[in-house]
Tab-separated table of C-alpha atoms and ligand atoms in Angstrom:
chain	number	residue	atom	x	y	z
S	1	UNK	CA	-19.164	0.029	-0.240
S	2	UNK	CA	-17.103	0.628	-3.305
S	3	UNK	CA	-12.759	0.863	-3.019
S	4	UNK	CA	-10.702	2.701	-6.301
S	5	UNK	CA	-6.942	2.719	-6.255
S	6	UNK	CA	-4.535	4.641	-8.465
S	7	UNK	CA	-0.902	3.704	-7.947
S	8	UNK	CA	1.959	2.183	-9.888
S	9	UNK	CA	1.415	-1.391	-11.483
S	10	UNK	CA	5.152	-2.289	-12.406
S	11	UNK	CA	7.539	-4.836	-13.262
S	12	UNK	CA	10.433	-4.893	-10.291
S	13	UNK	CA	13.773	-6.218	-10.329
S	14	UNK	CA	14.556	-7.533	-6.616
S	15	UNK	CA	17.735	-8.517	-5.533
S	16	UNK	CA	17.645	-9.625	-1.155
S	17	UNK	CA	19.971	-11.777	0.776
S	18	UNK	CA	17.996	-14.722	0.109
S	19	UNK	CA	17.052	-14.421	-3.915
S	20	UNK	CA	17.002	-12.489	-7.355
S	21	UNK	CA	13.348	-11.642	-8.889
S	22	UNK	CA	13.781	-10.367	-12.909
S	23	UNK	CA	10.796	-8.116	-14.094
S	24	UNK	CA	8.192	-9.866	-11.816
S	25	UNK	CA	4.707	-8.447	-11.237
S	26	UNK	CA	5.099	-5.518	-8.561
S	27	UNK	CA	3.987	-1.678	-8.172
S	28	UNK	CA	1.613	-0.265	-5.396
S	29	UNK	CA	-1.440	-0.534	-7.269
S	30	UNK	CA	-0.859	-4.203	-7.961
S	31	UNK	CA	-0.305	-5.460	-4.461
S	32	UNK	CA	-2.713	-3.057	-2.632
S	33	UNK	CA	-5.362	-4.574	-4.877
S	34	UNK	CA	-4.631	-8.449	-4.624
S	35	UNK	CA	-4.463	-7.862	-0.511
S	36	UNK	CA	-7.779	-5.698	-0.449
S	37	UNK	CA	-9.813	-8.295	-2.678
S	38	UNK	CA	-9.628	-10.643	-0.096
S	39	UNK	CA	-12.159	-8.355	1.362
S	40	UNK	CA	-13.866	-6.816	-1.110
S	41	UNK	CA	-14.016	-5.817	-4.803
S	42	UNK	CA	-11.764	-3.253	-6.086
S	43	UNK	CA	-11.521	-0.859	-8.717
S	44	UNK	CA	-8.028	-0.472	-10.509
S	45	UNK	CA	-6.792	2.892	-12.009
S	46	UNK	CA	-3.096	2.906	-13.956
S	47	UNK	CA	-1.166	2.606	-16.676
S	48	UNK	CA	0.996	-0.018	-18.438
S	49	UNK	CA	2.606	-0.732	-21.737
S	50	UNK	CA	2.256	-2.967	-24.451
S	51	UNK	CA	5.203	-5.487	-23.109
S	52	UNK	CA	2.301	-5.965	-20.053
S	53	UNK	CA	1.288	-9.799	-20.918
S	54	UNK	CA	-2.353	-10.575	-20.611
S	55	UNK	CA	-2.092	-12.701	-18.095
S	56	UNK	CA	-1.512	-10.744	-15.586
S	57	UNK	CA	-4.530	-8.489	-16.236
S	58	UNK	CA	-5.908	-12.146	-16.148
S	59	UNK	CA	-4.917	-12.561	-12.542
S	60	UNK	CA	-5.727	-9.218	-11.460
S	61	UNK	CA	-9.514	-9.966	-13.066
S	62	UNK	CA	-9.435	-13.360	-11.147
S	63	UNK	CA	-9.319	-11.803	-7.629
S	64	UNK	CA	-12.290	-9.638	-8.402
S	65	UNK	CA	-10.398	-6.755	-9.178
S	66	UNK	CA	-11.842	-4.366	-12.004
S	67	UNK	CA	-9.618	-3.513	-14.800
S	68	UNK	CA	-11.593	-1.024	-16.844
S	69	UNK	CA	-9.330	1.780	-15.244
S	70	UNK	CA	-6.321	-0.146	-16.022
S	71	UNK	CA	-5.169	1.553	-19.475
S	72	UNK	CA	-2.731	0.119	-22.043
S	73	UNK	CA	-1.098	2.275	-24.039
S	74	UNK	CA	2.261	2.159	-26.154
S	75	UNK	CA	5.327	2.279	-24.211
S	76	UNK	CA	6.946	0.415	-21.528
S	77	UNK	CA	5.165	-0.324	-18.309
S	78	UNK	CA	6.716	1.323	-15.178
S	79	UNK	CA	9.882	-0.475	-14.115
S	80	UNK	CA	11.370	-0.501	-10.228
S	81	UNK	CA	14.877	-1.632	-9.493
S	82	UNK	CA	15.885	-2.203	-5.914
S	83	UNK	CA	18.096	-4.211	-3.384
S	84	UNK	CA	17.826	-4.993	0.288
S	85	UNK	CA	20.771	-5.844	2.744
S	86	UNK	CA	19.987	-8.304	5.647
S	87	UNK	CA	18.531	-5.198	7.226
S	88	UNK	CA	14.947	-5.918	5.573
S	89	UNK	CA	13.707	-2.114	6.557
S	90	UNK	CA	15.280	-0.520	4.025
S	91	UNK	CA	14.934	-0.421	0.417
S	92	UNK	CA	17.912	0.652	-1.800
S	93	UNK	CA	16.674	1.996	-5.343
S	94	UNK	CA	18.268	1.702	-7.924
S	95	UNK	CA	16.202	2.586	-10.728
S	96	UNK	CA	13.188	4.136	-10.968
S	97	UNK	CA	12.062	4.423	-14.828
S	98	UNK	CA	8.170	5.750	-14.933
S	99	UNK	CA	7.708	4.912	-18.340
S	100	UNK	CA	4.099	5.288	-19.311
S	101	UNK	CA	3.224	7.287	-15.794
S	102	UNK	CA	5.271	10.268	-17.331
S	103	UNK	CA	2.548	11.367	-20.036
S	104	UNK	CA	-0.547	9.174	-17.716
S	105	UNK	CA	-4.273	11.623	-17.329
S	106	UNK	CA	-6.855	9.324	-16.215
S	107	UNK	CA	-10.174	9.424	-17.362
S	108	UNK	CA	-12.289	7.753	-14.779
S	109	UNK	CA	-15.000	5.045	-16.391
S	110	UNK	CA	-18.524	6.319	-14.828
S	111	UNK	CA	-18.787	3.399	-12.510
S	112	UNK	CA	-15.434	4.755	-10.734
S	113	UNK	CA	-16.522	7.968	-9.915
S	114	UNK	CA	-19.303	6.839	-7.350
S	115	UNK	CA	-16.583	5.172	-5.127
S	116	UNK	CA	-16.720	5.755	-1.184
S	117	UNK	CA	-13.115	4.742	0.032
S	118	UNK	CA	-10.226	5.974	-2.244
S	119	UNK	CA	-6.387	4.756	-1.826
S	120	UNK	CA	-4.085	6.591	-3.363
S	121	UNK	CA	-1.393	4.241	-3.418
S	122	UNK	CA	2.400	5.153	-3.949
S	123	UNK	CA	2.395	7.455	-7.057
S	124	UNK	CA	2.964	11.227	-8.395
S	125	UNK	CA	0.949	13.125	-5.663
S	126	UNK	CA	0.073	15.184	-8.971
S	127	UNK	CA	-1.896	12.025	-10.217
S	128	UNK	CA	-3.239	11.033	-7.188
S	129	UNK	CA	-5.114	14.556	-7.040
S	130	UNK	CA	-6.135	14.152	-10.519
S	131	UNK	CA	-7.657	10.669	-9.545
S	132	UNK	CA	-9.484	12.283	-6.247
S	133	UNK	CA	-11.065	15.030	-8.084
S	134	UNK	CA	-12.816	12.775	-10.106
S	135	UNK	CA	-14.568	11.050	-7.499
S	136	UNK	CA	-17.545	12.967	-6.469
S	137	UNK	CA	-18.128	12.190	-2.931
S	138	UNK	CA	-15.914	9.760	-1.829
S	139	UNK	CA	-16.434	8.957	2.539
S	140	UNK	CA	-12.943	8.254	3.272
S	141	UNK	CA	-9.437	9.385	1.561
S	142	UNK	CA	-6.324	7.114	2.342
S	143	UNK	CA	-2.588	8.016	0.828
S	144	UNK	CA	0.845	6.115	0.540
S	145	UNK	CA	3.593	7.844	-0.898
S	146	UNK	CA	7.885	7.135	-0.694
S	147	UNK	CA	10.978	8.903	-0.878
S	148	UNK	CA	11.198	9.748	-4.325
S	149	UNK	CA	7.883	11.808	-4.477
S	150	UNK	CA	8.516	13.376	-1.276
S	151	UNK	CA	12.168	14.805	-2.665
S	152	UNK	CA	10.684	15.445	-6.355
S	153	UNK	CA	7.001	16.814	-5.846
S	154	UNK	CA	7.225	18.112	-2.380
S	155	UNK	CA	4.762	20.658	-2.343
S	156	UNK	CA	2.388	18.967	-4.283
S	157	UNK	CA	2.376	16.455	-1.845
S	158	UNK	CA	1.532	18.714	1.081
S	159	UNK	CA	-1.617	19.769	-1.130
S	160	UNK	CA	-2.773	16.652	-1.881
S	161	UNK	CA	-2.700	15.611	1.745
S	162	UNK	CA	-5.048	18.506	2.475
S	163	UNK	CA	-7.746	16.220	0.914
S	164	UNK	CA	-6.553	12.844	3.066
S	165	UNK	CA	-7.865	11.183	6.139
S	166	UNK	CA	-5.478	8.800	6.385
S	167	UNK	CA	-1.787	8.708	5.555
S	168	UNK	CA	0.013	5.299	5.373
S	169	UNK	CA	3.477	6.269	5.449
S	170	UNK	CA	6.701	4.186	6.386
S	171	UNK	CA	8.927	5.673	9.242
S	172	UNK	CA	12.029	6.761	7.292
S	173	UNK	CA	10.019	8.612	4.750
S	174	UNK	CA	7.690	9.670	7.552
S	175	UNK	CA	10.962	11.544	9.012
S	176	UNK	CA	11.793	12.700	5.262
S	177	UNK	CA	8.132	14.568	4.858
S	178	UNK	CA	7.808	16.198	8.265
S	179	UNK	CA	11.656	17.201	8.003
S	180	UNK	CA	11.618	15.774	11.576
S	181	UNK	CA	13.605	13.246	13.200
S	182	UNK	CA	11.452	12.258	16.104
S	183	UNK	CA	8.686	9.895	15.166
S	184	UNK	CA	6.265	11.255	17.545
S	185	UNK	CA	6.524	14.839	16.097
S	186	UNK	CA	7.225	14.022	12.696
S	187	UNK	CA	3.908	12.574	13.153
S	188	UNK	CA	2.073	15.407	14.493
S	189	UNK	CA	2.938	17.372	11.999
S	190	UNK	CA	2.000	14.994	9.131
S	191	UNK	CA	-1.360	15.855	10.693
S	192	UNK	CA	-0.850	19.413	10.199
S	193	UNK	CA	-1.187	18.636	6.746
S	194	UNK	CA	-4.732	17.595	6.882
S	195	UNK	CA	-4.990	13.743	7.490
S	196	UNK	CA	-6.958	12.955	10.667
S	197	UNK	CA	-4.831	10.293	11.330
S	198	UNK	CA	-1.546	8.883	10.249
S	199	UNK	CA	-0.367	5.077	10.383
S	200	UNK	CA	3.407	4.650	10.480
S	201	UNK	CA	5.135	1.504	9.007
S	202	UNK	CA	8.011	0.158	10.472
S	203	UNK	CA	8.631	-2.856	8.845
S	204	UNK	CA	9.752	-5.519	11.318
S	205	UNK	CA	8.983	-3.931	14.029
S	206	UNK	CA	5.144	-3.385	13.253
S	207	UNK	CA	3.056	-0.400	12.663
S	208	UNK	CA	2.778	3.022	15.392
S	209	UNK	CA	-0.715	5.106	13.987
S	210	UNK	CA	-1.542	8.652	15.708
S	211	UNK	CA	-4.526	9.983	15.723
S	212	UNK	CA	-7.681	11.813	17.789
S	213	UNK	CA	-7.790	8.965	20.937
S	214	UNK	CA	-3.770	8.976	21.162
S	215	UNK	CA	-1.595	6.572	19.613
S	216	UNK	CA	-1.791	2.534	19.101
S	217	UNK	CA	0.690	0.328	18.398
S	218	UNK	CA	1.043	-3.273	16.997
S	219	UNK	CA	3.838	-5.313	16.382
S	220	UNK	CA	4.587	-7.002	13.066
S	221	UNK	CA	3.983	-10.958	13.321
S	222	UNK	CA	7.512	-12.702	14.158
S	223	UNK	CA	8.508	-14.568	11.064
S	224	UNK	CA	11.068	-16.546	10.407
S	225	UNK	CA	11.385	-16.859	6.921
S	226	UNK	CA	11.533	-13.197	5.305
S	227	UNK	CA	12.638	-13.531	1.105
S	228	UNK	CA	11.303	-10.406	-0.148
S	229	UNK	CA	10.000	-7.596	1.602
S	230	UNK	CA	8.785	-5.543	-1.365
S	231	UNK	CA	5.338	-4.339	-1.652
S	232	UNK	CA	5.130	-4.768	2.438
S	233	UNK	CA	3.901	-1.627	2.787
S	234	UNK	CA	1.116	-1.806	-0.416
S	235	UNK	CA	0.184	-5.563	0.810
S	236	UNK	CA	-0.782	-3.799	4.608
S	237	UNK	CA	-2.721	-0.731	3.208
S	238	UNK	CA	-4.717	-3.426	0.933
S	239	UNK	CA	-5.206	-5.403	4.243
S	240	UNK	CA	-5.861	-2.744	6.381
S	241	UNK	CA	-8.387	-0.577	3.799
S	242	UNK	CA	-9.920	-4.060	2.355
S	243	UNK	CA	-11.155	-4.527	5.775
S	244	UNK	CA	-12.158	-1.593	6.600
S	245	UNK	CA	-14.241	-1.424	3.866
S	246	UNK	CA	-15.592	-4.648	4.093
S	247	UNK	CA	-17.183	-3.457	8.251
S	248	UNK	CA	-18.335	-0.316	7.002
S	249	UNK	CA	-16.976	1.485	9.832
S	250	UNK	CA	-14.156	3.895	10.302
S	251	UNK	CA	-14.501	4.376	13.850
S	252	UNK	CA	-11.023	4.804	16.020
S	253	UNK	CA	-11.517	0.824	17.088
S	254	UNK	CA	-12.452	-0.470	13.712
S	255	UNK	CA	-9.110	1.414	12.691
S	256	UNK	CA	-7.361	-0.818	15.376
S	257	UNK	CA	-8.516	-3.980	14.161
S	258	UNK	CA	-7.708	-3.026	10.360
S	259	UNK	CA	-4.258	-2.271	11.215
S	260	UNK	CA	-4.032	-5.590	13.036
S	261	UNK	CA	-5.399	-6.972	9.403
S	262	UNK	CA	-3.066	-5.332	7.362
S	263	UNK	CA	-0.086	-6.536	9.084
S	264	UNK	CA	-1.588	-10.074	9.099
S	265	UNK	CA	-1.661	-9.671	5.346
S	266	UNK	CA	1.879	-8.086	5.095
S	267	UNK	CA	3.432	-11.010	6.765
S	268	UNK	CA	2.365	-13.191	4.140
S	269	UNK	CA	3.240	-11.188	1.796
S	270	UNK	CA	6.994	-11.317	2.722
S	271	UNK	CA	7.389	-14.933	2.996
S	272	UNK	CA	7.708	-15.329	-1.207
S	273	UNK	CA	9.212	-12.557	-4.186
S	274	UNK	CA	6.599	-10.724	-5.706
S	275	UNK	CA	3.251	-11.885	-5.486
S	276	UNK	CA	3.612	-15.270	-5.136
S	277	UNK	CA	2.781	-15.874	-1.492
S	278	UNK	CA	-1.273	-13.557	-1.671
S	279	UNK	CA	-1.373	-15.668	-5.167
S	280	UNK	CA	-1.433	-18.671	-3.150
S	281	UNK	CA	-3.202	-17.684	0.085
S	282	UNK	CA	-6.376	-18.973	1.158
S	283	UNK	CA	-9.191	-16.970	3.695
S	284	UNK	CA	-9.328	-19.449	6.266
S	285	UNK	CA	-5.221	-19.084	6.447
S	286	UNK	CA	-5.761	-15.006	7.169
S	287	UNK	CA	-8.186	-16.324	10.061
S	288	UNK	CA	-5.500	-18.038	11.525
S	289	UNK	CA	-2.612	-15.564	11.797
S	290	UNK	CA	-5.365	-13.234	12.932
S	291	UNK	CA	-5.842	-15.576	15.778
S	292	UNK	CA	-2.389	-16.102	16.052
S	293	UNK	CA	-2.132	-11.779	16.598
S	294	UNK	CA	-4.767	-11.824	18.954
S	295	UNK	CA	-2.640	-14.379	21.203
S	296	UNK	CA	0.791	-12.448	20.481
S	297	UNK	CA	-0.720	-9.053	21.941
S	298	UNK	CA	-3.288	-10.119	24.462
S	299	UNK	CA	-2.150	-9.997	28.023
S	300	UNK	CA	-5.014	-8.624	30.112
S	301	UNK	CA	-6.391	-12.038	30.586
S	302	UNK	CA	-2.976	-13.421	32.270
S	303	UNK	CA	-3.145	-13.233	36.409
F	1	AMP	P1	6.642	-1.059	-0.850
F	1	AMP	O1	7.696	-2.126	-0.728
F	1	AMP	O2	5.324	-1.454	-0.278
F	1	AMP	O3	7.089	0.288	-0.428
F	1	AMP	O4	6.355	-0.883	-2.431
F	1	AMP	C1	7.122	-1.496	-3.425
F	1	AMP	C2	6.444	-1.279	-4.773
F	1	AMP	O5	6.409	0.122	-5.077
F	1	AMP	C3	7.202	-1.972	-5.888
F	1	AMP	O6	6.425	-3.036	-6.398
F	1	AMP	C4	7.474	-0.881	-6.929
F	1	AMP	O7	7.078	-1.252	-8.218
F	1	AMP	C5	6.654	0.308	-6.454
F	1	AMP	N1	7.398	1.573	-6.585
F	1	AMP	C6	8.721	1.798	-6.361
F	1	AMP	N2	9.041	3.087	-6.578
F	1	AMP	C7	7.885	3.721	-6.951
F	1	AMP	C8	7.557	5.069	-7.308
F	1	AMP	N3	8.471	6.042	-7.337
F	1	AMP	N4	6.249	5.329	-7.602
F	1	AMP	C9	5.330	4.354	-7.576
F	1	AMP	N5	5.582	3.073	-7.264
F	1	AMP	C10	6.845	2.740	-6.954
């Protein structure tokens, strides 16, 4: 089973409590894709410029990720700016500069079109539609967005989530789209739009997804040492999808156990800036904290 991905591949600027990151590797494309290829292979589609160094397509090729959809073109890659206080939850941007994604039409190589799961990671919801038509019949359609698409491209949002399963959306910007303050609502009507389901990311305190059975709820794994909590949200979607993918099964309880997987592959993901934690990570280390879940949430067994 075949997994494409069109988001942003970036270089961030990262100030937290605990450090200062200068143009490292970041964007949703670029973490969704190192956390998914844990699981299986994944096809790339975005845009960077000619200041992208070659070793980083290097390490993206490394983890069995494919590049041919990752164009270079002149220009200056996409660029993020942001801060966190020691309230990890929220991001402050400060600068957004889209660079090469302002003028970006995708041409999908052949191979890319046959794909059966599709993320469309954090991006212009104009893009990501662009991206989905060219698949031809693709089994299951997941979507990220954030704050500054949902208050600059609202309505093409809304119609791009008409062709979505799956939303992966954080809670604040969850509020933001369904102009809703309870997260219970704002969630129903997120699946007014179309998804069939919608997984809600709160950051420390885990993840909250609604869908046909009901809701189900998992807490995010009690850390204590959070540096950088950037590409959180990408890192869990590549977890969650990556594994999803790799079962073959999108039942309700394989859902479950995916979002269990992508907030085992989060919390690694927050423990170093950029992505120097998944860089390092080894399989039998995601077995573990998996484990280590199952023990944190499992209390039928207790008399
Ligand atoms: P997350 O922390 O998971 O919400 O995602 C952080 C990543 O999103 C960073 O690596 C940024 O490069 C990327 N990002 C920030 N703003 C945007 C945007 N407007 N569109 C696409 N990607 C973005």
């Amino acid at each position: 089973m075949s997994l494409l991905v069109v988001g942003s591949v970036a270089f961030d600027t990262v100030t937290t409590p605990f450090g200062h990151a200068d143009e490292v590797l970041g964007g949703s494309a670029t973490y969704f894709s190192v956390a998914a290829s844990y699981f299986t292979p994944v096809s790339l589609v975005a845009v960077v410029g000619e200041d992208f160094p070659a070793k980083h397509i290097e390490f993206l090729k490394s983890r069995n990720i494919s590049t041919e959809g990752l164009e270079t073109v002149s220009g200056k890659t996409f660029r993020w700016k942001g801060e966190y206080g020691f309230d990890l939850n929220q991001a402050k941007t400060l600068e957004t500069h889209l660079n090469v994604f302002q003028n970006f039409h995708p041409r999908l190589p052949e191979s890319y079109k046959e794909a059966e799961v599709v993320f469309l990671a954090n991006i212009d919801p104009e893009l990501q539609l662009d991206v989905l038509k060219q698949v031809k019949s693709p089994a299951l359609v997941v979507c990220d967005t954030m704050n500054y698409w949902i208050e600059g491209k609202y309505d093409a949002l809304v119609h791009t989530l008409k062709s979505v399963d799956i939303m992966v959306i954080n809670d604040g910007e969850a509020r933001e789209l369904a102009k809703e303050a309870n997260l219970v609502k704002a969630a129903q009507k997120i699946l007014s739009f179309g998804p069939r389901s919608v997984v809600i990311k709160r950051g420390e305190y885990g993840v909250i997804a609604f869908g046909r059975d009901g809701a189900f709820a998992a807490p995010a794994y009690p850390l204590e040492s959070v540096y950088d909590p950037t590409g959180a949200g990408d890192t869990f979607a590549g977890g969650f999808l990556g594994y999803l993918v790799s079962t073959r099964n999108f039942s309700d309880a394989s859902i479950r156990k995916a979002i269990i997987m992508g907030s085992v592959m989060a919390s690694f993901n927050v423990e170093a800036f950029s992505l120097n934690r998944l860089k390092s990570l080894e399989y039998s280390e995601i077995e573990g904290r998996f484990m280590e879940f199952r023990r944190l949430t499992h209390f039928e067994d207790l008399s």
